[in-house]
PDB file of C-alpha atoms in Angstrom:
ATOM      1  CA  MET A  24       0.469  -9.501   0.385  1.00 58.00           C
ATOM      2  CA  GLY A  25       3.163 -10.250  -2.149  1.00 45.00           C
ATOM      3  CA  SER A  26       5.836 -12.840  -3.026  1.00 42.00           C
ATOM      4  CA  SER A  27       9.691 -13.626  -2.912  1.00 39.00           C
ATOM      5  CA  PRO A  28      12.104 -10.362  -2.781  1.00 40.00           C
ATOM      6  CA  ARG A  29      13.480  -9.040  -5.853  1.00 40.00           C
ATOM      7  CA  PRO A  30      16.026  -6.069  -6.382  1.00 39.00           C
ATOM      8  CA  THR A  31      14.499  -2.661  -6.902  1.00 40.00           C
ATOM      9  CA  GLY A  32      17.270  -1.415  -8.918  1.00 39.00           C
ATOM     10  CA  GLY A  33      19.261   1.991  -8.349  1.00 40.00           C
ATOM     11  CA  GLY A  34      17.912   4.505  -5.375  1.00 40.00           C
ATOM     12  CA  PRO A  35      17.421   7.978  -5.856  1.00 41.00           C
ATOM     13  CA  ASP A  36      20.444  10.194  -6.306  1.00 44.00           C
ATOM     14  CA  ILE A  37      21.672  11.347  -2.633  1.00 42.00           C
ATOM     15  CA  LEU A  38      22.277  14.785  -2.137  1.00 41.00           C
ATOM     16  CA  ASP A  39      25.324  16.386  -0.099  1.00 54.00           C
ATOM     17  CA  GLU A  40      22.596  18.170   2.184  1.00 70.00           C
ATOM     18  CA  VAL A  41      18.738  17.411   2.035  1.00 88.00           C
ATOM     19  CA  THR A  42      15.508  19.077   3.874  1.00 94.00           C
ATOM     20  CA  ALA A  43      12.483  17.832   4.779  1.00 95.00           C
ATOM     21  CA  ALA A  44      10.944  18.818   1.352  1.00 96.00           C
ATOM     22  CA  ASP A  45      13.799  16.956  -0.467  1.00 96.00           C
ATOM     23  CA  VAL A  46      12.797  13.734   1.676  1.00 97.00           C
ATOM     24  CA  ALA A  47       8.919  14.143   1.175  1.00 97.00           C
ATOM     25  CA  ALA A  48       9.494  14.627  -2.371  1.00 97.00           C
ATOM     26  CA  CYS A  49      11.873  11.212  -2.667  1.00 97.00           C
ATOM     27  CA  VAL A  50       9.037   9.518  -0.768  1.00 98.00           C
ATOM     28  CA  ARG A  51       6.345  10.854  -3.302  1.00 97.00           C
ATOM     29  CA  ASP A  52       8.688  10.061  -6.315  1.00 97.00           C
ATOM     30  CA  THR A  53       9.179   6.232  -4.810  1.00 97.00           C
ATOM     31  CA  LEU A  54       5.577   5.594  -4.517  1.00 98.00           C
ATOM     32  CA  GLU A  55       3.871   7.691  -6.980  1.00 97.00           C
ATOM     33  CA  GLY A  56       4.422   5.089  -9.926  1.00 96.00           C
ATOM     34  CA  VAL A  57       2.893   2.541  -7.647  1.00 98.00           C
ATOM     35  CA  PHE A  58      -0.090   4.385  -6.783  1.00 98.00           C
ATOM     36  CA  ASP A  59      -0.631   5.095 -10.597  1.00 97.00           C
ATOM     37  CA  ALA A  60      -0.301   1.281 -11.333  1.00 98.00           C
ATOM     38  CA  VAL A  61      -2.734   0.858  -8.423  1.00 98.00           C
ATOM     39  CA  SER A  62      -5.300   3.490 -10.010  1.00 98.00           C
ATOM     40  CA  GLU A  63      -4.722   1.777 -13.375  1.00 98.00           C
ATOM     41  CA  THR A  64      -5.890  -1.599 -11.905  1.00 98.00           C
ATOM     42  CA  GLY A  65      -8.950   0.042 -10.306  1.00 98.00           C
ATOM     43  CA  THR A  66     -10.055   1.837 -13.394  1.00 98.00           C
ATOM     44  CA  ASP A  67      -9.841  -1.399 -15.192  1.00 98.00           C
ATOM     45  CA  ALA A  68     -11.918  -3.156 -12.480  1.00 98.00           C
ATOM     46  CA  ALA A  69     -14.474  -0.526 -12.448  1.00 98.00           C
ATOM     47  CA  ALA A  70     -15.025  -0.496 -15.842  1.00 98.00           C
ATOM     48  CA  LEU A  71     -15.234  -4.461 -15.796  1.00 98.00           C
ATOM     49  CA  LEU A  72     -17.832  -4.481 -12.914  1.00 98.00           C
ATOM     50  CA  ALA A  73     -19.921  -1.779 -14.453  1.00 98.00           C
ATOM     51  CA  SER A  74     -20.073  -3.676 -17.922  1.00 97.00           C
ATOM     52  CA  VAL A  75     -21.134  -7.128 -16.284  1.00 97.00           C
ATOM     53  CA  THR A  76     -24.009  -5.082 -14.153  1.00 95.00           C
ATOM     54  CA  GLU A  77     -24.914  -3.347 -17.065  1.00 96.00           C
ATOM     55  CA  SER A  78     -25.721  -6.712 -18.664  1.00 96.00           C
ATOM     56  CA  GLY A  79     -28.045  -7.813 -16.179  1.00 95.00           C
ATOM     57  CA  ARG A  80     -26.279 -10.219 -13.818  1.00 95.00           C
ATOM     58  CA  ARG A  81     -23.872 -10.138 -10.849  1.00 96.00           C
ATOM     59  CA  PRO A  82     -20.103 -10.675 -11.803  1.00 97.00           C
ATOM     60  CA  LEU A  83     -18.353 -13.748 -11.174  1.00 98.00           C
ATOM     61  CA  THR A  84     -14.860 -14.906 -10.287  1.00 96.00           C
ATOM     62  CA  GLY A  85     -14.244 -15.702 -13.876  1.00 97.00           C
ATOM     63  CA  ASP A  86     -15.140 -12.027 -14.998  1.00 98.00           C
ATOM     64  CA  LEU A  87     -12.070 -11.104 -12.975  1.00 98.00           C
ATOM     65  CA  ALA A  88      -9.836 -12.880 -15.475  1.00 97.00           C
ATOM     66  CA  ALA A  89     -10.120 -10.122 -17.794  1.00 98.00           C
ATOM     67  CA  LEU A  90      -7.885  -8.162 -15.130  1.00 98.00           C
ATOM     68  CA  ARG A  91      -5.030 -10.220 -15.693  1.00 98.00           C
ATOM     69  CA  PRO A  92      -3.333  -9.158 -18.740  1.00 97.00           C
ATOM     70  CA  GLY A  93      -2.837  -5.581 -16.949  1.00 97.00           C
ATOM     71  CA  LEU A  94      -1.827  -6.891 -13.688  1.00 97.00           C
ATOM     72  CA  HIS A  95       1.069  -8.947 -15.362  1.00 96.00           C
ATOM     73  CA  THR A  96       2.217  -6.105 -17.351  1.00 96.00           C
ATOM     74  CA  ARG A  97       2.428  -3.611 -14.487  1.00 96.00           C
ATOM     75  CA  LEU A  98       4.289  -6.378 -12.363  1.00 95.00           C
ATOM     76  CA  THR A  99       6.853  -6.907 -14.995  1.00 93.00           C
ATOM     77  CA  ARG A 100       6.961  -3.146 -15.331  1.00 93.00           C
ATOM     78  CA  LEU A 101       7.544  -1.889 -12.026  1.00 93.00           C
ATOM     79  CA  ASP A 102      10.633  -3.539  -9.870  1.00 91.00           C
ATOM     80  CA  LEU A 103       9.486  -2.165  -6.546  1.00 94.00           C
ATOM     81  CA  VAL A 104       6.127  -3.978  -6.795  1.00 95.00           C
ATOM     82  CA  SER A 105       6.064  -7.757  -5.605  1.00 94.00           C
ATOM     83  CA  GLY A 106       2.203  -8.283  -5.663  1.00 95.00           C
ATOM     84  CA  ALA A 107      -0.695  -6.603  -7.515  1.00 97.00           C
ATOM     85  CA  GLY A 108      -4.618  -7.321  -7.802  1.00 97.00           C
ATOM     86  CA  PHE A 109      -8.226  -6.361  -6.834  1.00 98.00           C
ATOM     87  CA  VAL A 110      -9.911  -7.680  -3.737  1.00 97.00           C
ATOM     88  CA  ALA A 111     -13.450  -7.953  -3.820  1.00 97.00           C
ATOM     89  CA  ALA A 112     -15.814  -6.611  -1.375  1.00 97.00           C
ATOM     90  CA  PRO A 113     -17.843  -9.488   0.416  1.00 93.00           C
ATOM     91  CA  GLY A 114     -20.785 -10.287  -1.557  1.00 93.00           C
ATOM     92  CA  LEU A 115     -19.850  -8.463  -4.763  1.00 97.00           C
ATOM     93  CA  LEU A 116     -19.473 -11.905  -6.574  1.00 96.00           C
ATOM     94  CA  ALA A 117     -22.273 -14.219  -7.261  1.00 97.00           C
ATOM     95  CA  ASP A 118     -20.300 -17.686  -6.949  1.00 94.00           C
ATOM     96  CA  VAL A 119     -18.331 -17.091  -3.856  1.00 91.00           C
ATOM     97  CA  SER A 120     -18.267 -14.688  -0.659  1.00 89.00           C
ATOM     98  CA  ALA A 121     -14.685 -13.379  -0.981  1.00 89.00           C
ATOM     99  CA  TRP A 122     -12.174 -13.176  -3.411  1.00 93.00           C
ATOM    100  CA  LEU A 123      -8.607 -12.066  -4.410  1.00 94.00           C
ATOM    101  CA  GLU A 124      -7.582 -11.590  -7.865  1.00 96.00           C
ATOM    102  CA  TRP A 125      -3.980 -11.372  -6.833  1.00 96.00           C
ATOM    103  CA  TRP A 126      -0.948 -11.900  -8.992  1.00 96.00           C
ATOM    104  CA  GLN A 127       2.955 -11.846  -7.785  1.00 94.00           C
ATOM    105  CA  ILE A 128       6.500 -12.104  -8.702  1.00 90.00           C
ATOM    106  CA  GLY A 129       7.732 -15.479  -8.195  1.00 82.00           C
ATOM    107  CA  ALA A 130      11.150 -16.903  -8.026  1.00 77.00           C
ATOM    108  CA  GLY A 131      13.043 -15.815 -11.394  1.00 81.00           C
ATOM    109  CA  GLY A 132      10.658 -13.091 -11.918  1.00 83.00           C
ATOM    110  CA  ALA A 133       7.644 -15.240 -13.193  1.00 88.00           C
ATOM    111  CA  VAL A 134       4.435 -13.933 -12.674  1.00 93.00           C
ATOM    112  CA  ARG A 135       2.342 -16.295 -10.696  1.00 93.00           C
ATOM    113  CA  PRO A 136      -1.423 -16.457  -9.260  1.00 92.00           C
ATOM    114  CA  LEU A 137      -1.773 -16.210  -5.575  1.00 88.00           C
ATOM    115  CA  VAL A 138      -3.982 -19.451  -4.352  1.00 80.00           C
ATOM    116  CA  LEU A 139      -5.751 -18.841  -1.101  1.00 74.00           C
ATOM    117  CA  ASP A 140      -8.567 -20.813   0.776  1.00 59.00           C
ATOM    118  CA  LEU A 141     -10.759 -18.098   1.810  1.00 61.00           C
ATOM    119  CA  ASP A 142     -13.487 -20.764   3.169  1.00 60.00           C
ATOM    120  CA  PRO A 143     -14.399 -19.211   6.679  1.00 58.00           C
ATOM    121  CA  GLU A 144     -14.699 -22.834   7.744  1.00 58.00           C
ATOM    122  CA  HIS A 145     -11.078 -23.776   6.817  1.00 55.00           C
ATOM    123  CA  SER A 146      -9.420 -20.645   6.672  1.00 56.00           C
ATOM    124  CA  ALA A 147      -8.281 -17.514   9.379  1.00 58.00           C
ATOM    125  CA  TYR A 148      -7.854 -15.462   6.496  1.00 59.00           C
ATOM    126  CA  SER A 149     -11.397 -15.623   4.885  1.00 63.00           C
ATOM    127  CA  ASP A 150     -12.491 -12.118   6.388  1.00 81.00           C
ATOM    128  CA  TYR A 151      -9.697  -9.831   5.051  1.00 87.00           C
ATOM    129  CA  THR A 152     -12.205  -6.699   5.827  1.00 90.00           C
ATOM    130  CA  HIS A 153     -10.332  -5.839   9.018  1.00 89.00           C
ATOM    131  CA  TRP A 154      -6.922  -5.428   7.491  1.00 91.00           C
ATOM    132  CA  ASP A 155      -5.767  -1.707   6.998  1.00 92.00           C
ATOM    133  CA  TRP A 156      -4.997  -1.766   3.241  1.00 95.00           C
ATOM    134  CA  PHE A 157      -8.935  -2.725   3.099  1.00 96.00           C
ATOM    135  CA  THR A 158     -10.496  -0.685   5.825  1.00 96.00           C
ATOM    136  CA  LEU A 159      -8.436   2.765   5.202  1.00 94.00           C
ATOM    137  CA  ALA A 160      -9.483   2.728   1.485  1.00 97.00           C
ATOM    138  CA  ARG A 161     -13.049   1.714   1.931  1.00 97.00           C
ATOM    139  CA  ASP A 162     -13.550   4.080   5.199  1.00 95.00           C
ATOM    140  CA  THR A 163     -11.724   7.437   3.560  1.00 93.00           C
ATOM    141  CA  GLY A 164     -12.431   6.874   0.026  1.00 95.00           C
ATOM    142  CA  ARG A 165      -8.885   7.790  -0.648  1.00 95.00           C
ATOM    143  CA  ARG A 166      -5.549   6.315  -1.318  1.00 96.00           C
ATOM    144  CA  ALA A 167      -3.855   4.412   1.359  1.00 97.00           C
ATOM    145  CA  VAL A 168      -0.685   2.921   2.658  1.00 97.00           C
ATOM    146  CA  ALA A 169      -1.029   0.050   5.133  1.00 95.00           C
ATOM    147  CA  GLY A 170       1.888  -1.292   7.272  1.00 91.00           C
ATOM    148  CA  PRO A 171       4.627  -2.227   7.362  1.00 93.00           C
ATOM    149  CA  TYR A 172       3.215  -5.781   8.550  1.00 88.00           C
ATOM    150  CA  VAL A 173       4.366  -9.479   8.080  1.00 77.00           C
ATOM    151  CA  ASP A 174       1.826 -10.485   5.291  1.00 64.00           C
ATOM    152  CA  TYR A 175       0.868 -13.641   6.435  1.00 62.00           C
ATOM    153  CA  LEU A 176      -2.038 -13.644   4.133  1.00 61.00           C
ATOM    154  CA  CYS A 177       0.637 -14.112   1.136  1.00 59.00           C
ATOM    155  CA  SER A 178       4.115 -13.760   1.257  1.00 56.00           C
ATOM    156  CA  LYS A 179       5.207 -13.919   5.076  1.00 65.00           C
ATOM    157  CA  GLU A 180       7.362 -10.926   4.133  1.00 76.00           C
ATOM    158  CA  TYR A 181       7.481  -7.487   5.994  1.00 86.00           C
ATOM    159  CA  SER A 182       5.366  -5.411   3.297  1.00 93.00           C
ATOM    160  CA  LEU A 183       3.443  -2.045   2.780  1.00 96.00           C
ATOM    161  CA  THR A 184       0.614  -2.487   1.096  1.00 96.00           C
ATOM    162  CA  LEU A 185      -0.859   0.648  -1.227  1.00 98.00           C
ATOM    163  CA  SER A 186      -4.536   0.583  -1.820  1.00 98.00           C
ATOM    164  CA  VAL A 187      -7.293   2.768  -3.630  1.00 98.00           C
ATOM    165  CA  PRO A 188     -11.126   1.953  -3.180  1.00 98.00           C
ATOM    166  CA  VAL A 189     -13.157   0.862  -6.193  1.00 98.00           C
ATOM    167  CA  ALA A 190     -16.705   2.187  -6.578  1.00 98.00           C
ATOM    168  CA  VAL A 191     -19.172   1.668  -9.379  1.00 97.00           C
ATOM    169  CA  GLY A 192     -22.327   3.823  -9.492  1.00 94.00           C
ATOM    170  CA  GLY A 193     -21.013   5.023  -5.954  1.00 95.00           C
ATOM    171  CA  ARG A 194     -21.087   1.633  -4.528  1.00 96.00           C
ATOM    172  CA  PHE A 195     -17.902   0.454  -2.805  1.00 98.00           C
ATOM    173  CA  THR A 196     -16.814  -2.987  -4.837  1.00 98.00           C
ATOM    174  CA  GLY A 197     -13.420  -3.585  -3.324  1.00 98.00           C
ATOM    175  CA  VAL A 198     -10.110  -2.577  -3.690  1.00 98.00           C
ATOM    176  CA  ALA A 199      -7.311  -2.370  -5.985  1.00 98.00           C
ATOM    177  CA  ALA A 200      -3.743  -2.729  -4.371  1.00 98.00           C
ATOM    178  CA  ALA A 201      -0.104  -3.106  -4.711  1.00 97.00           C
ATOM    179  CA  ASP A 202       2.756  -4.751  -2.202  1.00 96.00           C
ATOM    180  CA  VAL A 203       5.759  -3.181  -1.784  1.00 96.00           C
ATOM    181  CA  TYR A 204       8.738  -5.141   0.439  1.00 94.00           C
ATOM    182  CA  LEU A 205       9.803  -2.753   3.069  1.00 95.00           C
ATOM    183  CA  SER A 206      13.391  -3.683   2.623  1.00 94.00           C
ATOM    184  CA  HIS A 207      13.012  -2.343  -0.949  1.00 95.00           C
ATOM    185  CA  PHE A 208      11.264   0.792   0.134  1.00 97.00           C
ATOM    186  CA  GLU A 209      13.905   1.539   2.870  1.00 96.00           C
ATOM    187  CA  ALA A 210      16.624   1.115   0.227  1.00 96.00           C
ATOM    188  CA  ALA A 211      15.037   3.769  -1.839  1.00 96.00           C
ATOM    189  CA  VAL A 212      14.205   6.593   1.014  1.00 97.00           C
ATOM    190  CA  MET A 213      16.579   5.679   3.865  1.00 96.00           C
ATOM    191  CA  PRO A 214      19.778   7.059   2.413  1.00 96.00           C
ATOM    192  CA  VAL A 215      18.127  10.574   1.766  1.00 96.00           C
ATOM    193  CA  MET A 216      16.597  10.565   5.367  1.00 96.00           C
ATOM    194  CA  GLN A 217      19.956   9.596   6.764  1.00 94.00           C
ATOM    195  CA  LYS A 218      21.171  12.998   5.284  1.00 94.00           C
ATOM    196  CA  LEU A 219      18.627  15.017   7.631  1.00 94.00           C
ATOM    197  CA  PRO A 220      20.365  17.171  10.146  1.00 91.00           C
ATOM    198  CA  GLY A 221      18.391  15.435  12.875  1.00 90.00           C
ATOM    199  CA  SER A 222      16.436  12.099  13.155  1.00 94.00           C
ATOM    200  CA  ALA A 223      13.073  11.436  10.997  1.00 96.00           C
ATOM    201  CA  PHE A 224      10.693   8.726  10.446  1.00 97.00           C
ATOM    202  CA  LEU A 225       7.408   8.259   8.248  1.00 98.00           C
ATOM    203  CA  VAL A 226       4.081   7.561   9.476  1.00 96.00           C
ATOM    204  CA  ASN A 227       0.951   6.281   7.799  1.00 95.00           C
ATOM    205  CA  ALA A 228      -2.757   7.624   8.536  1.00 93.00           C
ATOM    206  CA  ARG A 229      -2.826   5.462  11.295  1.00 92.00           C
ATOM    207  CA  GLY A 230       0.267   6.578  12.952  1.00 94.00           C
ATOM    208  CA  ARG A 231       2.117   3.506  12.119  1.00 95.00           C
ATOM    209  CA  VAL A 232       5.976   4.140  11.622  1.00 96.00           C
ATOM    210  CA  ALA A 233       6.683   3.145   7.464  1.00 96.00           C
ATOM    211  CA  ALA A 234      10.268   3.828   7.745  1.00 96.00           C
ATOM    212  CA  SER A 235      12.595   5.091  10.335  1.00 96.00           C
ATOM    213  CA  ALA A 236      16.218   6.727  10.763  1.00 95.00           C
ATOM    214  CA  CYS A 237      15.402   7.020  14.627  1.00 94.00           C
ATOM    215  CA  ALA A 238      16.094   4.552  17.028  1.00 91.00           C
ATOM    216  CA  ASP A 239      13.370   5.462  19.385  1.00 92.00           C
ATOM    217  CA  TYR A 240      10.564   4.878  16.509  1.00 94.00           C
ATOM    218  CA  LEU A 241      10.968   1.603  14.802  1.00 94.00           C
ATOM    219  CA  ALA A 242       9.118   0.611  11.333  1.00 94.00           C
ATOM    220  CA  GLY A 243       6.032  -1.112  12.558  1.00 93.00           C
ATOM    221  CA  SER A 244       5.535   0.506  15.653  1.00 94.00           C
ATOM    222  CA  LEU A 245       2.319   2.933  16.462  1.00 94.00           C
ATOM    223  CA  VAL A 246       2.917   6.806  17.132  1.00 93.00           C
ATOM    224  CA  LYS A 247       0.389   8.079  19.391  1.00 88.00           C
ATOM    225  CA  GLY A 248      -0.121  12.166  18.868  1.00 81.00           C
ATOM    226  CA  PRO A 249      -2.321  14.130  16.373  1.00 88.00           C
ATOM    227  CA  ASP A 250      -4.758  13.154  14.097  1.00 92.00           C
ATOM    228  CA  PHE A 251      -2.428  11.987  11.016  1.00 93.00           C
ATOM    229  CA  GLY A 252      -5.395  11.924   8.490  1.00 90.00           C
ATOM    230  CA  ALA A 253      -5.871  15.605   9.284  1.00 93.00           C
ATOM    231  CA  ILE A 254      -2.343  16.430   8.805  1.00 94.00           C
ATOM    232  CA  LEU A 255      -2.469  14.463   5.346  1.00 94.00           C
ATOM    233  CA  ALA A 256      -5.104  16.896   4.301  1.00 91.00           C
ATOM    234  CA  GLY A 257      -3.461  20.300   5.956  1.00 93.00           C
ATOM    235  CA  PRO A 258      -0.717  22.547   4.852  1.00 93.00           C
ATOM    236  CA  ALA A 259       1.880  21.116   2.216  1.00 92.00           C
ATOM    237  CA  ASP A 260       4.693  22.345   4.571  1.00 91.00           C
ATOM    238  CA  GLY A 261       3.131  20.298   7.446  1.00 92.00           C
ATOM    239  CA  VAL A 262       2.824  21.685  10.896  1.00 93.00           C
ATOM    240  CA  GLU A 263       4.351  21.507  14.394  1.00 91.00           C
ATOM    241  CA  HIS A 264       3.277  19.266  17.079  1.00 90.00           C
ATOM    242  CA  GLY A 265       5.062  18.537  20.547  1.00 87.00           C
ATOM    243  CA  GLY A 266       8.451  19.803  19.383  1.00 88.00           C
ATOM    244  CA  LEU A 267       8.278  17.371  16.089  1.00 91.00           C
ATOM    245  CA  ARG A 268       7.604  18.720  12.528  1.00 93.00           C
ATOM    246  CA  LEU A 269       5.172  16.847  10.451  1.00 96.00           C
ATOM    247  CA  ARG A 270       5.055  17.153   6.616  1.00 97.00           C
ATOM    248  CA  PRO A 271       2.622  15.171   4.185  1.00 97.00           C
ATOM    249  CA  CYS A 272       4.969  13.460   1.481  1.00 97.00           C
ATOM    250  CA  GLY A 273       2.858  15.327  -1.381  1.00 95.00           C
ATOM    251  CA  ASP A 274      -0.127  12.960  -2.609  1.00 95.00           C
ATOM    252  CA  ILE A 275       1.208  10.142  -1.029  1.00 97.00           C
ATOM    253  CA  PRO A 276      -0.485   9.103   2.295  1.00 97.00           C
ATOM    254  CA  LEU A 277       2.825   9.286   4.577  1.00 98.00           C
ATOM    255  CA  ILE A 278       3.772  12.016   6.784  1.00 97.00           C
ATOM    256  CA  LEU A 279       7.560  12.835   7.389  1.00 98.00           C
ATOM    257  CA  VAL A 280       8.035  13.444  11.055  1.00 96.00           C
ATOM    258  CA  THR A 281      11.307  15.198  11.618  1.00 95.00           C
ATOM    259  CA  ILE A 282      13.253  15.728  15.111  1.00 90.00           C
ATOM    260  CA  PRO A 283      15.584  18.835  15.587  1.00 82.00           C
ATOM    261  CA  PRO A 284      19.044  17.619  16.336  1.00 76.00           C
ATOM    262  CA  ALA A 285      20.050  18.356  20.147  1.00 67.00           C
ATOM    263  CA  GLY A 286      20.921  22.001  20.647  1.00 55.00           C
ATOM    264  CA  SER A 287      19.217  23.296  17.834  1.00 57.00           C
ATOM    265  CA  ALA A 288      16.970  26.366  18.244  1.00 51.00           C
TER     266      ALA A 288
END
């Protein structure tokens, strides 16, 4: 999901020498603000849906228009974010079976709505519940980073989508999410990753490579190995696996995988 690329602004300061902890902190600092914005959208959506439910009716697409001022503010506030919104769980709304209240940055920086045909008889994208940005947040109940993937649903750009589940009264109602173009994320973190003494790459909870400074692990490829979800919940300084070091990036659901340089102990 997203729109046309725009510059991200200045990246993090580059250190003469960096450690895995420095890179993990850079990833955390780069994406924490995006997750803060996603959480704000989730809080707004939950409050809106709870209010409608308390009035004795099911929510409608028109009710979600109340989310737009906040979405517009976040999109214009955060250079890294190209699109943001709330994606309803199927069956949540009374007037449609599926809905994305999604807004994105267009050419010239204008905020515009995403217009999609979600009629299952006409659209191959009507069932978005199989996308990782939806299923990871729904199934784990936690933050998720999906991708990178070519975002055929919205922008046709190579993107990451950050999402959080939205629940009302213990019932899953959908996800709040935001898009980040892979090129913008790489511009923020790759200069620091490349300062490590060995090769390194980032993977998400599914083992998909989110960014890479290693020719053997390309962005978008899948890595087989340990339970990456368990590593995210494990020690802050990570674990060893098969000669690799895997370190969580703080509260960001990405893992930094470092490969010792040849000849190192």
